[in-house]
C-alpha positions as a printed Julia matrix, in Angstrom:
343×3 Matrix{Float64}:
 152.32  58.56   64.1
 150.09  55.84   63.11
 149.67  52.38   61.42
 146.53  51.79   59.15
 145.44  48.82   57.0
 143.47  49.05   53.75
 142.7   46.92   50.73
 143.96  48.09   47.44
 141.63  46.83   44.79
 143.77  47.89   41.74
 146.74  45.67   43.03
 144.7   42.96   44.73
 146.76  43.47   47.67
 146.42  44.66   51.5
 148.53  47.62   52.47
 149.87  48.63   55.67
 150.68  52.24   55.89
 152.9   53.62   58.73
 153.0   57.47   59.05
 155.5   59.55   61.18
 154.78  63.33   60.52
 155.78  63.74   56.79
 157.33  60.25   56.48
 155.27  57.35   55.12
 156.14  53.87   54.76
 154.03  51.04   52.99
 154.14  47.27   53.15
 152.02  45.08   51.15
 150.45  41.44   51.9
 148.39  39.04   50.02
 145.97  38.42   52.76
 144.21  40.65   55.37
 145.2   38.41   58.26
 148.92  38.76   57.31
 148.42  42.68   57.07
 146.68  42.85   60.39
 149.27  40.76   62.22
 152.19  42.94   60.81
 150.24  46.19   61.64
 149.6   44.93   65.29
 153.18  44.13   65.63
 154.33  47.49   64.43
 151.85  49.27   66.82
 153.38  47.3    69.74
 156.93  48.23   68.77
 155.9   51.82   68.39
 154.19  51.77   71.68
 157.36  50.22   73.19
 159.45  52.76   71.76
 157.31  55.66   73.09
 157.4   54.24   76.44
 161.05  52.95   76.45
 162.93  54.32   79.4
 160.0   55.48   81.67
 160.08  54.77   85.38
 157.94  51.81   86.43
 157.5   50.47   83.04
 155.6   47.11   83.47
 156.91  43.78   82.22
 155.43  42.33   78.97
 152.94  39.59   79.26
 151.21  37.82   76.39
 147.44  36.99   76.21
 148.38  33.23   76.74
 150.07  34.28   80.05
 146.91  35.98   81.32
 144.7   33.12   80.02
 146.76  30.68   82.01
 146.7   32.68   85.25
 143.1   33.2    85.12
 142.65  29.64   84.82
 145.02  28.92   87.56
 143.52  31.38   90.02
 139.81  31.1    89.44
 137.25  28.41   88.71
 136.58  28.75   85.06
 134.81  25.53   84.54
 131.56  27.22   83.64
 133.21  29.0    80.71
 135.34  26.1    79.69
 134.09  25.75   76.18
 134.53  29.4    75.37
 137.98  29.55   76.88
 139.06  26.55   74.79
 137.77  27.95   71.68
 139.45  31.36   72.12
 142.74  29.66   73.19
 142.7   27.52   70.11
 142.09  30.69   67.9
 144.86  32.73   69.63
 147.31  29.7    69.44
 146.66  29.55   65.69
 146.45  33.08   64.71
 148.26  35.24   67.29
 150.26  32.9    69.64
 152.63  35.7    70.97
 149.9   38.57   71.17
 151.16  40.91   73.86
 148.57  42.09   76.35
 147.46  45.42   75.38
 146.87  46.9    71.78
 148.01  43.82   70.24
 145.56  41.62   71.95
 142.81  44.01   71.23
 143.69  43.89   67.46
 143.79  40.07   67.65
 140.39  39.92   69.23
 138.92  42.16   66.77
 140.17  39.86   63.99
 138.67  36.95   65.79
 135.44  38.8    66.0
 135.52  39.42   61.96
 136.43  35.94   61.35
 133.81  34.41   63.4
 131.21  36.79   61.68
 132.34  35.71   58.31
 132.07  32.04   59.28
 128.35  32.72   60.1
 128.5   32.46   63.91
 125.69  33.99   65.95
 126.3   37.29   67.65
 125.8   35.46   70.87
 128.64  33.15   70.14
 130.79  35.91   69.29
 130.09  37.73   72.28
 130.73  34.88   74.57
 134.25  34.44   73.07
 134.87  38.13   73.3
 134.11  38.12   76.92
 136.89  35.71   77.5
 139.36  38.18   76.16
 137.59  41.08   77.95
 137.93  39.05   81.25
 141.55  38.61   80.73
 142.19  42.22   80.03
 140.12  43.45   83.12
 142.14  41.1    85.59
 145.4   42.19   83.95
 144.7   45.81   84.92
 142.58  45.6    88.02
 144.01  42.73   89.86
 147.5   41.69   88.32
 148.94  45.27   87.73
 149.87  44.09   84.2
 148.56  46.99   82.31
 148.67  50.73   82.95
 145.17  51.31   81.77
 141.81  49.45   81.35
 141.28  48.05   77.87
 138.55  45.59   78.33
 135.89  48.49   77.57
 137.36  48.93   74.0
 136.0   45.59   72.77
 132.41  45.87   71.98
 129.86  43.34   72.37
 126.79  44.24   70.23
 123.24  43.1    71.45
 122.31  40.04   69.24
 119.66  40.97   66.82
 118.44  37.41   66.79
 118.18  36.92   70.64
 115.73  34.25   71.48
 112.82  35.19   73.82
 111.25  31.88   74.58
 109.52  31.6    77.84
 107.76  28.79   79.6
 104.79  29.28   81.99
 104.77  27.95   85.31
 102.54  25.12   84.26
 104.77  24.32   81.29
 107.8   24.16   83.54
 105.91  21.66   85.98
 105.09  19.66   82.87
 108.7   19.67   81.68
 110.11  18.44   85.03
 107.29  15.76   85.25
 108.4   14.47   81.76
 112.08  13.96   82.79
 112.66  10.01   82.68
 113.19   8.35   86.13
 116.79   7.4    85.24
 117.87  11.1    85.22
 116.99  11.84   88.8
 120.21  13.94   89.37
 119.55  15.78   86.12
 115.86  16.54   87.06
 117.22  18.43   90.12
 119.62  20.42   87.76
 116.73  21.42   85.41
 114.52  22.49   88.33
 117.32  24.44   89.99
 117.85  26.33   86.8
 114.01  27.05   86.59
 114.01  28.62   90.2
 117.35  30.44   90.05
 117.8   31.45   86.58
 121.47  30.17   86.68
 123.32  29.13   83.53
 124.07  25.53   82.91
 127.88  25.9    83.49
 127.34  27.76   86.65
 125.16  24.97   88.09
 127.65  22.32   87.13
 130.35  24.08   88.72
 128.58  24.39   92.27
 129.89  22.71   95.34
 128.93  22.87   98.97
 130.93  26.11   99.66
 128.38  27.9    97.4
 125.5   26.85   99.53
 124.56  29.12  102.45
 121.3   28.09  103.92
 118.55  29.28  101.65
 120.94  31.0    99.2
 123.5   30.27   96.53
 126.63  32.49   96.47
 128.6   32.38   93.37
 132.2   33.46   93.54
 133.78  36.07   91.07
 135.53  33.34   89.0
 132.33  31.34   88.62
 130.44  33.84   86.83
 130.15  35.16   83.37
 130.59  38.77   84.38
 133.31  37.9    86.91
 131.34  39.36   89.77
 130.0   37.64   92.85
 126.36  36.91   92.84
 123.77  35.97   95.54
 120.57  33.96   94.46
 117.76  33.2    96.84
 116.42  29.64   96.98
 112.65  29.11   97.28
 111.41  27.1   100.42
 112.11  23.61   99.0
 115.39  24.7    97.59
 117.42  22.65  100.16
 116.15  19.44   98.39
 117.7   20.59   95.13
 121.11  21.46   96.34
 121.59  18.61   99.04
 123.61  16.53   96.36
 125.84  19.44   95.16
 128.25  18.79   93.47
 126.15  17.13   91.03
 127.31  13.82   89.66
 126.64  14.0    85.97
 127.99  15.06   82.76
 126.83  17.83   80.14
 125.96  14.94   77.81
 123.6   13.2    80.27
 122.01  16.56   81.22
 121.27  17.21   77.53
 119.85  13.76   77.03
 117.48  14.21   80.08
 116.41  17.63   78.77
 115.84  16.57   75.27
 113.78  13.54   76.41
 111.52  15.9    78.48
 111.03  18.56   76.0
 110.15  16.01   73.36
 107.68  14.32   75.7
 105.81  17.53   76.27
 105.74  18.4    72.51
 108.0   21.38   72.73
 111.24  20.27   70.87
 112.41  23.96   70.35
 112.79  24.79   74.01
 116.41  25.04   75.17
 117.96  24.69   78.49
 118.9   28.38   78.49
 115.12  29.21   78.02
 114.65  28.41   81.7
 116.88  31.27   82.53
 114.44  33.6    80.42
 111.44  31.89   82.08
 112.9   32.81   85.46
 113.22  36.39   84.42
 109.57  36.34   83.32
 108.44  34.9    86.57
 110.08  37.63   88.55
 108.8   40.34   86.19
 105.13  38.9    86.75
 105.76  38.79   90.54
 106.43  42.67   90.44
 110.29  42.7    90.83
 112.15  45.79   89.57
 114.46  45.62   86.5
 117.45  46.26   88.92
 116.56  43.11   90.84
 116.52  40.94   87.59
 119.96  42.58   86.72
 121.47  41.44   90.1
 119.89  37.98   90.26
 120.74  37.2    86.6
 124.26  38.47   86.98
 124.07  40.91   84.17
 126.91  43.47   83.67
 124.33  46.36   83.25
 120.74  47.36   82.84
 121.46  47.53   79.13
 121.67  43.74   79.05
 118.66  43.29   81.23
 116.67  45.78   78.99
 115.9   42.66   76.58
 113.28  41.89   79.24
 111.85  45.48   79.27
 108.61  44.33   77.53
 107.65  42.08   80.48
 107.25  45.46   82.66
 104.75  47.06   80.15
 101.8   45.77   81.66
 102.67  47.67   85.03
 103.14  50.91   83.45
  99.61  51.9    83.84
  99.73  50.9    87.39
 102.47  53.33   88.02
 100.29  56.28   86.84
  97.65  55.03   89.14
  99.84  55.71   92.08
 100.67  59.39   91.32
  98.77  62.15   93.02
  96.11  63.98   90.84
  96.26  67.89   90.38
  93.04  68.14   88.26
  91.47  70.69   90.75
  94.74  72.77   90.68
  94.92  72.8    86.98
  91.31  73.84   86.75
  92.05  76.72   89.02
  94.83  77.99   87.1
  92.81  77.72   83.87
  90.27  79.94   85.5
  92.7   82.36   86.55
  94.31  82.62   83.11
  90.84  83.04   81.55
  90.48  86.17   83.91
  93.72  87.62   82.83
  92.91  87.83   79.12
  92.96  91.28   77.72
  89.59  93.13   77.6
  88.47  94.46   74.2
  86.83  98.0    74.35
């Protein structure tokens, strides 16, 4: 039993084929979106029929239900832009998508449409992460799903990922160039440089996140949905004394743009401060697992984009290993003595 979608060029139609043993039923549509929506609906109906009557069957919830509960229970301000974009897309293309296979199908349609629209892989991944987060909570915390489904949505590593880093001197120059009227924004830029935090994470900070010389981000405040502990440098208290920051994304952008133009680096972006932080950690000799934890990556696969920073230390590793040259030479002599003798 299954439902498939394919394009029949000879008829210029999209065909949804439903098979059940030897039985087969086909329905045609003019557009791919109509075909995918119908196929998703039929898969859900078939799934309901298969599970109908089973003890402990869970109530049906829509993706919109999950999105609203996530927003109600967690601080999602750092991801507001992506959440709004995903909510808008689902509201227009899949308003009643049930959490489960139907939501997965809708998310994959969203990915395809974004790709066709020329959106970057990073943008597609950020919006996909919203769906993955709702699916994860639905299974792990709300008990709305019988199995984890968030792992079924892929987020390919962007091929065009930017690797722009600022040196320590360039960061100092950048901070010095922030106009005086942007004192609050200057603190935010400095905090991003010494913590590697994302802009949304910094703007969402309040005093409950500050614990001495550490910043502790709660699960709902991070992109990965996991808590994160970030150490502050010795003068870090001066950067967090006015948390929550009284500013707007627009003011922060204006301050950063003015500073980067003043130092002759108009191509530097705010997110490059995060890359620069990773670079400084690598140069200081920190392990890749430390970078993963401090940056809040979901796995070392994500952190591996910084792997080239550790190349200069590989030779140092070899120098720390013991040498077996004498033992190897001894084995060579023994082997020479065991060669067969020709008479």
